Short mmCIF file of C-alpha atoms and ligand atoms in Angstrom, two decimals:
data_model
loop_
_atom_site.label_atom_id
_atom_site.label_comp_id
_atom_site.label_asym_id
_atom_site.label_seq_id
_atom_site.Cartn_x
_atom_site.Cartn_y
_atom_site.Cartn_z
CA UNK A 1 0.00 0.00 0.00
CA UNK A 2 1.33 3.39 -0.87
CA UNK A 3 2.22 5.71 1.92
CA UNK A 4 0.85 8.79 0.26
CA UNK A 5 -2.63 7.34 -0.20
CA UNK A 6 -2.78 6.98 3.57
CA UNK A 7 -2.54 10.72 4.00
CA UNK A 8 -5.76 12.51 4.88
CA UNK A 9 -7.01 15.54 2.97
CA UNK A 10 -5.87 18.75 4.63
CA UNK A 11 -8.38 21.50 5.29
CA UNK A 12 -7.54 24.58 3.24
CA UNK A 13 -6.09 27.52 5.12
CA UNK A 14 -8.93 30.05 5.07
CA UNK A 15 -6.73 33.06 4.47
CA UNK A 16 -4.66 31.53 1.70
CA UNK A 17 -7.76 30.01 0.02
CA UNK A 18 -9.42 33.43 -0.03
CA UNK A 19 -6.25 34.96 -1.47
CA UNK A 20 -6.40 32.41 -4.30
CA UNK A 21 -10.13 32.96 -4.91
CA UNK A 22 -9.48 36.71 -5.20
CA UNK A 23 -6.65 36.08 -7.62
CA UNK A 24 -8.91 33.91 -9.80
CA UNK A 25 -11.82 36.41 -9.81
CA UNK A 26 -11.84 38.16 -13.22
CA UNK A 27 -14.00 41.13 -12.12
CA UNK A 28 -11.97 44.35 -12.44
CA UNK A 29 -13.71 46.14 -9.55
CA UNK A 30 -12.94 43.34 -7.01
CA UNK A 31 -11.54 44.46 -3.64
CA UNK A 32 -9.17 42.32 -1.55
CA UNK A 33 -9.77 42.82 2.18
CA UNK A 34 -8.57 39.30 2.99
CA UNK A 35 -4.94 38.42 3.58
CA UNK A 36 -3.07 40.72 5.96
CA UNK A 37 -0.62 42.52 3.74
CA UNK A 38 -0.25 46.28 3.71
CA UNK A 39 -1.40 48.06 0.55
CA UNK A 40 -0.79 51.67 -0.43
CA UNK A 41 -3.22 54.08 -2.11
CA UNK A 42 -2.51 52.38 -5.45
CA UNK A 43 -3.29 48.96 -4.00
CA UNK A 44 0.38 47.91 -4.12
CA UNK A 45 2.46 46.29 -1.38
CA UNK A 46 5.65 48.30 -1.90
CA UNK A 47 9.22 47.45 -0.96
CA UNK A 48 9.92 50.08 1.70
CA UNK A 49 12.42 52.78 0.68
CA UNK A 50 14.97 52.01 3.40
CA UNK A 51 14.73 48.28 2.69
CA UNK A 52 15.35 48.93 -1.01
CA UNK A 53 18.37 51.11 -0.18
CA UNK A 54 19.74 48.41 2.16
CA UNK A 55 19.19 45.82 -0.54
CA UNK A 56 21.20 47.88 -3.03
CA UNK A 57 23.99 48.31 -0.53
CA UNK A 58 23.94 44.62 0.33
CA UNK A 59 24.24 43.71 -3.34
CA UNK A 60 27.31 45.94 -3.61
CA UNK A 61 28.98 44.95 -0.38
CA UNK A 62 28.06 41.39 0.51
CA UNK A 63 31.15 39.28 -0.10
CA UNK A 64 29.89 35.87 1.01
CA UNK A 65 26.74 33.90 1.49
CA UNK A 66 28.46 31.40 3.77
CA UNK A 67 26.53 30.20 6.82
CA UNK A 68 25.82 32.55 9.71
CA UNK A 69 25.19 31.28 13.27
CA UNK A 70 22.71 28.46 13.85
CA UNK A 71 20.75 30.89 16.00
CA UNK A 72 20.92 33.43 13.18
CA UNK A 73 23.08 36.52 12.86
CA UNK A 74 23.85 37.96 16.30
CA UNK A 75 23.52 41.55 15.02
CA UNK A 76 19.97 40.86 13.82
CA UNK A 77 18.93 39.26 17.09
CA UNK A 78 20.39 42.19 18.94
CA UNK A 79 18.65 44.96 16.97
CA UNK A 80 15.35 43.10 17.10
CA UNK A 81 15.60 42.63 20.87
CA UNK A 82 16.18 46.38 21.08
CA UNK A 83 13.27 47.22 18.78
CA UNK A 84 10.81 45.03 20.64
CA UNK A 85 11.99 45.37 24.22
CA UNK A 86 13.67 48.80 24.33
CA UNK A 87 14.79 49.46 27.90
CA UNK A 88 13.01 46.32 29.08
CA UNK A 89 15.68 44.29 27.34
CA UNK A 90 17.72 42.39 29.88
CA UNK A 91 20.61 40.71 28.08
CA UNK A 92 21.41 38.80 31.24
CA UNK A 93 18.26 36.71 31.22
CA UNK A 94 17.69 36.58 27.48
CA UNK A 95 18.05 33.96 24.73
CA UNK A 96 17.43 34.96 21.12
CA UNK A 97 16.82 33.10 17.88
CA UNK A 98 16.40 34.23 14.27
CA UNK A 99 13.48 32.31 12.77
CA UNK A 100 11.58 31.76 9.55
CA UNK A 101 9.30 34.78 10.00
CA UNK A 102 6.98 35.24 12.96
CA UNK A 103 5.24 31.92 12.27
CA UNK A 104 8.59 30.13 12.56
CA UNK A 105 9.13 31.85 15.92
CA UNK A 106 5.75 30.64 17.18
CA UNK A 107 6.46 27.13 15.98
CA UNK A 108 9.86 27.01 17.69
CA UNK A 109 8.33 28.46 20.88
CA UNK A 110 5.82 25.58 20.86
CA UNK A 111 8.58 23.03 20.25
CA UNK A 112 10.46 24.48 23.22
CA UNK A 113 7.35 24.10 25.37
CA UNK A 114 6.92 20.54 24.21
CA UNK A 115 10.55 19.74 25.09
CA UNK A 116 10.10 21.06 28.63
CA UNK A 117 6.44 20.26 29.37
CA UNK A 118 4.70 18.04 26.80
CA UNK A 119 1.55 17.95 28.96
CA UNK A 120 1.18 21.74 29.00
CA UNK A 121 -1.86 23.32 27.37
CA UNK A 122 -1.66 26.29 25.05
CA UNK A 123 -4.39 28.89 25.61
CA UNK A 124 -5.47 30.88 22.56
CA UNK A 125 -7.78 33.87 22.38
CA UNK A 126 -11.20 33.27 20.86
CA UNK A 127 -11.03 34.41 18.12
CA UNK A 128 -7.39 34.29 17.09
CA UNK A 129 -5.28 34.18 13.94
CA UNK A 130 -6.68 31.14 12.06
CA UNK A 131 -3.21 29.60 11.82
CA UNK A 132 -2.62 29.49 15.60
CA UNK A 133 -4.80 26.44 16.41
CA UNK A 134 -3.41 24.19 13.63
CA UNK A 135 0.20 25.09 14.50
CA UNK A 136 -0.41 24.14 18.12
CA UNK A 137 -2.06 20.89 16.99
CA UNK A 138 0.82 20.09 14.63
CA UNK A 139 3.28 20.71 17.46
CA UNK A 140 1.49 17.95 19.36
CA UNK A 141 0.26 20.14 22.21
CA UNK A 142 -3.18 20.37 23.78
CA UNK A 143 -5.04 23.66 23.44
CA UNK A 144 -7.80 25.61 25.11
CA UNK A 145 -9.33 28.98 24.38
CA UNK A 146 -10.10 32.05 26.43
CA UNK A 147 -12.90 34.44 25.53
CA UNK A 148 -11.62 37.74 24.19
CA UNK A 149 -14.09 39.68 22.10
CA UNK A 150 -17.60 40.98 22.70
CA UNK A 151 -18.93 41.06 19.16
CA UNK A 152 -22.01 43.12 19.97
CA UNK A 153 -19.91 45.81 21.64
CA UNK A 154 -17.03 45.52 19.13
CA UNK A 155 -14.66 45.55 22.11
CA UNK A 156 -12.55 43.31 24.33
CA UNK A 157 -14.60 41.35 26.85
CA UNK A 158 -12.06 41.76 29.61
CA UNK A 159 -14.11 40.21 32.40
CA UNK A 160 -14.71 37.04 30.36
CA UNK A 161 -11.03 36.91 29.41
CA UNK A 162 -9.87 37.18 33.03
CA UNK A 163 -12.46 34.65 34.07
CA UNK A 164 -11.18 32.09 31.57
CA UNK A 165 -7.52 32.82 32.28
CA UNK A 166 -8.32 32.13 35.93
CA UNK A 167 -8.54 28.45 34.92
CA UNK A 168 -5.08 28.28 33.32
CA UNK A 169 -2.93 25.54 34.85
CA UNK A 170 0.58 25.95 36.24
CA UNK A 171 3.06 25.56 33.39
CA UNK A 172 0.46 26.21 30.67
CA UNK A 173 1.27 28.67 27.93
CA UNK A 174 -0.97 31.66 27.20
CA UNK A 175 -0.63 33.14 23.73
CA UNK A 176 -1.29 36.88 23.72
CA UNK A 177 -1.30 39.27 20.75
CA UNK A 178 1.21 41.99 21.68
CA UNK A 179 -0.67 44.68 19.71
CA UNK A 180 -3.16 45.03 16.86
CA UNK A 181 -5.10 41.87 17.77
CA UNK A 182 -5.64 39.62 14.75
CA UNK A 183 -8.51 39.31 13.78
CA UNK A 184 -10.46 41.76 15.96
CA UNK A 185 -8.31 44.92 16.10
CA UNK A 186 -9.51 45.33 19.71
CA UNK A 187 -6.73 45.62 22.27
CA UNK A 188 -6.22 45.69 26.02
CA UNK A 189 -5.31 48.89 27.84
CA UNK A 190 -2.01 48.97 29.74
CA UNK A 191 -3.73 48.66 33.14
CA UNK A 192 -5.52 45.59 31.80
CA UNK A 193 -2.19 44.14 30.65
CA UNK A 194 -0.92 44.71 34.17
CA UNK A 195 -3.83 42.68 35.51
CA UNK A 196 -3.14 39.90 32.99
CA UNK A 197 0.53 39.80 34.07
CA UNK A 198 -0.56 39.50 37.71
CA UNK A 199 -2.98 36.68 36.92
CA UNK A 200 -0.46 34.74 34.83
CA UNK A 201 2.07 34.98 37.65
CA UNK A 202 -0.53 33.86 40.16
CA UNK A 203 -1.37 30.85 37.97
CA UNK A 204 2.28 30.07 37.17
CA UNK A 205 1.60 30.34 33.42
CA UNK A 206 4.07 31.17 30.66
CA UNK A 207 3.14 34.05 28.33
CA UNK A 208 3.95 33.76 24.62
CA UNK A 209 3.52 37.16 23.01
CA UNK A 210 2.92 37.16 19.27
CA UNK A 211 3.87 40.61 18.03
CA UNK A 212 3.49 40.77 14.26
CA UNK A 213 2.29 44.36 13.75
CA UNK A 214 4.58 46.58 15.84
CA UNK A 215 4.24 50.11 14.46
CA UNK A 216 0.83 49.54 12.82
CA UNK A 217 -1.28 50.49 15.85
CA UNK A 218 -0.28 53.47 17.98
CA UNK A 219 3.42 53.70 17.04
CA UNK A 220 6.56 51.60 17.51
CA UNK A 221 7.03 52.19 21.24
CA UNK A 222 3.35 52.35 22.18
CA UNK A 223 2.73 49.06 20.39
CA UNK A 224 5.63 47.40 22.21
CA UNK A 225 4.58 48.73 25.64
CA UNK A 226 2.43 45.68 26.57
CA UNK A 227 5.24 43.28 25.57
CA UNK A 228 7.70 45.31 27.65
CA UNK A 229 5.31 45.32 30.59
CA UNK A 230 5.00 41.53 30.46
CA UNK A 231 8.80 41.19 30.06
CA UNK A 232 9.34 43.26 33.19
CA UNK A 233 6.65 41.63 35.28
CA UNK A 234 6.74 37.92 34.47
CA UNK A 235 9.62 35.62 35.43
CA UNK A 236 9.67 33.69 32.14
CA UNK A 237 8.42 35.05 28.83
CA UNK A 238 8.55 34.06 25.15
CA UNK A 239 8.13 36.67 22.41
CA UNK A 240 7.63 35.86 18.71
CA UNK A 241 8.25 38.98 16.61
CA UNK A 242 7.74 39.27 12.87
CA UNK A 243 9.40 41.68 10.43
CA UNK A 244 7.01 40.77 7.60
CA UNK A 245 4.60 43.66 8.04
CA UNK A 246 6.57 46.53 9.60
CA UNK A 247 9.53 46.07 7.21
CA UNK A 248 7.38 44.78 4.35
CA UNK A 249 9.70 41.77 3.86
CA UNK A 250 6.87 39.23 3.79
CA UNK A 251 8.44 36.68 1.46
CA UNK A 252 11.94 36.98 2.93
CA UNK A 253 10.71 35.38 6.18
CA UNK A 254 12.46 37.42 8.86
CA UNK A 255 11.45 36.98 12.48
CA UNK A 256 12.88 36.46 15.90
CA UNK A 257 12.08 34.50 19.03
CA UNK A 258 13.10 36.11 22.32
CA UNK A 259 13.08 34.13 25.55
CA UNK A 260 13.42 35.76 28.95
CA UNK A 261 14.49 33.34 31.67
CA UNK A 262 14.70 33.69 35.45
CA UNK A 263 18.51 33.90 35.59
CA UNK A 264 21.61 33.83 33.39
CA UNK A 265 22.36 30.07 33.62
CA UNK A 266 18.76 29.22 32.67
CA UNK A 267 18.93 31.72 29.82
CA UNK A 268 22.12 30.00 28.56
CA UNK A 269 20.45 26.58 28.68
CA UNK A 270 17.40 28.00 26.91
CA UNK A 271 19.69 29.45 24.24
CA UNK A 272 21.23 26.02 23.68
CA UNK A 273 17.79 24.48 23.28
CA UNK A 274 16.54 27.16 20.90
CA UNK A 275 19.64 26.86 18.75
CA UNK A 276 19.22 23.08 18.63
CA UNK A 277 15.57 23.47 17.60
CA UNK A 278 16.63 25.62 14.62
CA UNK A 279 19.15 22.94 13.65
CA UNK A 280 16.53 20.20 13.91
CA UNK A 281 13.90 22.09 11.95
CA UNK A 282 15.88 23.65 9.08
CA UNK A 283 19.50 24.08 10.17
CA UNK A 284 20.20 27.76 9.59
CA UNK A 285 17.46 30.38 9.51
CA UNK A 286 17.14 32.57 6.38
CA UNK A 287 19.42 35.57 6.45
CA UNK A 288 18.53 37.92 3.58
CA UNK A 289 15.53 39.68 5.15
CA UNK A 290 17.15 39.61 8.57
CA UNK A 291 20.25 41.32 7.20
CA UNK A 292 18.20 44.05 5.52
CA UNK A 293 16.37 44.69 8.80
CA UNK A 294 19.72 44.88 10.62
CA UNK A 295 21.14 47.33 8.08
CA UNK A 296 18.05 49.54 8.36
CA UNK A 297 18.02 49.56 12.16
CA UNK A 298 21.79 50.05 12.45
CA UNK A 299 22.02 53.01 10.08
CA UNK A 300 20.55 56.23 11.57
CA UNK A 301 19.51 57.66 8.17
CA UNK A 302 17.88 54.44 6.97
CA UNK A 303 16.25 53.90 10.33
CA UNK A 304 14.71 57.33 10.39
CA UNK A 305 13.45 56.97 6.80
CA UNK A 306 11.98 53.57 7.66
CA UNK A 307 10.24 55.02 10.72
CA UNK A 308 8.80 57.87 8.62
CA UNK A 309 7.44 55.49 6.02
CA UNK A 310 6.04 53.14 8.66
CA UNK A 311 4.40 56.08 10.40
CA UNK A 312 2.83 57.10 7.08
CA UNK A 313 1.41 53.58 6.68
CA UNK A 314 0.03 53.65 10.21
CA UNK A 315 -1.61 57.04 9.71
CA UNK A 316 -3.07 55.93 6.41
CA UNK A 317 -4.73 52.93 8.09
CA UNK A 318 -6.11 55.20 10.82
CA UNK A 319 -7.60 57.59 8.30
CA UNK A 320 -9.14 54.70 6.32
CA UNK A 321 -10.70 53.46 9.56
CA UNK A 322 -12.18 56.89 10.22
CA UNK A 323 -13.42 57.32 6.66
CA UNK A 324 -15.13 53.92 6.64
CA UNK A 325 -16.75 54.53 10.05
CA UNK A 326 -18.02 57.93 8.85
CA UNK A 327 -19.42 56.54 5.60
CA UNK A 328 -21.11 53.70 7.47
CA UNK A 329 -22.60 56.14 9.97
CA UNK A 330 -24.05 58.15 7.06
CA UNK A 331 -25.46 55.07 5.32
CA UNK A 332 -26.85 53.19 8.32
CA UNK A 333 -27.91 56.21 10.39
CA UNK A 334 -26.34 54.48 13.38
CA UNK A 335 -23.03 54.41 15.19
CA UNK A 336 -22.80 50.66 15.33
CA UNK A 337 -19.66 50.62 13.20
CA UNK A 338 -18.02 53.32 15.33
CA UNK A 339 -15.66 50.67 16.72
CA UNK A 340 -13.84 50.63 13.37
CA UNK A 341 -12.28 53.98 14.22
CA UNK A 342 -11.37 52.84 17.75
CA UNK A 343 -9.63 49.63 16.72
CA UNK A 344 -5.96 49.49 15.83
CA UNK A 345 -3.81 47.65 13.31
CA UNK A 346 -4.69 45.99 10.04
CA UNK A 347 -7.87 44.22 11.06
CA UNK A 348 -11.36 44.66 12.41
CA UNK A 349 -14.21 42.18 12.60
CA UNK A 350 -17.55 43.23 11.14
CA UNK A 351 -19.58 40.70 13.07
CA UNK A 352 -21.17 39.34 9.88
CA UNK A 353 -22.75 35.96 9.14
CA UNK A 354 -21.22 33.62 6.56
CA UNK A 355 -24.14 34.39 4.22
CA UNK A 356 -23.52 38.11 4.46
CA UNK A 357 -19.81 37.61 3.78
CA UNK A 358 -20.64 35.39 0.78
CA UNK A 359 -23.03 38.01 -0.59
CA UNK A 360 -20.42 40.76 -0.30
CA UNK A 361 -18.07 38.59 -2.35
CA UNK A 362 -20.58 37.30 -4.90
CA UNK A 363 -22.55 40.53 -5.48
CA UNK A 364 -19.91 43.18 -4.93
CA UNK A 365 -16.52 41.46 -5.39
CA UNK A 366 -15.55 42.36 -1.80
CA UNK A 367 -13.34 39.69 -0.22
CA UNK A 368 -13.52 39.46 3.58
CA UNK A 369 -12.62 36.44 5.71
CA UNK A 370 -15.46 34.11 6.74
CA UNK A 371 -15.41 35.35 10.34
CA UNK A 372 -15.95 38.93 9.14
CA UNK A 373 -12.31 39.98 9.41
CA UNK A 374 -11.48 42.86 7.14
CA UNK A 375 -7.99 44.03 6.18
CA UNK A 376 -8.25 47.79 6.66
CA UNK A 377 -5.10 48.39 4.58
CA UNK A 378 -6.92 46.93 1.57
CA UNK A 379 -9.36 49.87 1.60
CA UNK A 380 -8.82 52.93 -0.59
CA UNK A 381 -10.36 56.38 -0.32
CA UNK A 382 -12.07 55.83 -3.68
CA UNK A 383 -13.43 52.34 -2.88
CA UNK A 384 -14.73 53.11 0.63
CA UNK A 385 -18.08 54.64 -0.50
CA UNK A 386 -18.91 51.53 -2.57
CA UNK A 387 -17.78 49.21 0.25
CA UNK A 388 -19.79 51.14 2.86
CA UNK A 389 -22.93 50.95 0.65
CA UNK A 390 -22.46 47.22 0.15
CA UNK A 391 -21.99 46.63 3.90
CA UNK A 392 -25.02 48.78 4.74
CA UNK A 393 -27.16 46.94 2.16
CA UNK A 394 -25.98 43.51 3.35
CA UNK A 395 -27.81 43.96 6.64
CA UNK A 396 -24.66 43.42 8.74
C1 LIG B 401 -2.93 37.30 7.99
O1 LIG B 401 -3.38 37.11 9.13
O2 LIG B 401 -3.66 37.51 7.01
C2 LIG B 401 -1.44 37.36 7.79
O3 LIG B 401 -0.77 37.13 8.99
C3 LIG B 401 -0.97 36.50 6.68
C4 LIG B 401 -1.01 35.04 7.00
O4 LIG B 401 0.03 34.39 6.85
O5 LIG B 401 -2.05 34.54 7.41
#
């Protein structure tokens, strides 16, 4: 009997399937609000200026493509630790690993958990990024979910969240979105983060922060503030950071996993384990995107240009949020979509049924994920009136 025929059919990834359906749709007026990639006013996902300049310089100057470190280039890990943790960075208790994008960092974090505590459960927000549950499953770990979002209010249901996290077991992992929650766009306040840190410590749980959108919400430092708070208040912390969105290097797969341990010897042992996990998964992590990020962050002129461009992207998403909320207020005569202007990052959830989502796609060529998640960066000033009319008509 053939081995391959024993394989079961895999469910399609919802985000990637929608991306393909959009690609195959011949209608010229179609609008992609599905996959989370940034788009500019022309609908393009540009290579950022500073990244392009670094790439040119790299082409001129790079003399070898020999292997780097198994843990990835030390310079990259260092600048990323600085970007994410700022003053909360404590080299003494830290282990760092370059990974295959942010997803690779999450996967390695789960492998690390499995090495230390295979019985541990991983707690995910409900809802969460659709790829989180299958990655946890594939890593062979049990999972549970904690309530997060009050759909009717379009806001975080903090009481429900704390209630559910009150049941987390000692040694369990709690996955938290560092900023710009995917898919809801609704985020905790800093005092709420403080309460979460207290509860996790009380329960003896390990936080894994997934920070994939630093700079897309309230700014680079404001977006990192919750991660820094957790880093300073919890004895052990894992942080999976992605460069895909804020450096626009999606296909280059640059990301980092930061681990904060209780003391230096434990950090050193953790480093050894992380490095071994890279070796076991794919040997050396990719370097091209990581090197570009390092060059941008290390060069004051490139760094400042990158920050300006990123800030422009962030402001554009904020103004699209406001424009859509205003148009929806005008068309529905109600403020029930007001939350769109309050949310932060690339996504918000419309709270629509599957039928309504299907109708938006079939009748208007508007592609939104099945749970009502909309990529705000896919909006354009000139498409918002049509999109607002379609949403208002759909009865959402
Ligand atoms: C998304 O949530 O759409 C992005 O993170 C892209 C992806 O890989 O799913």
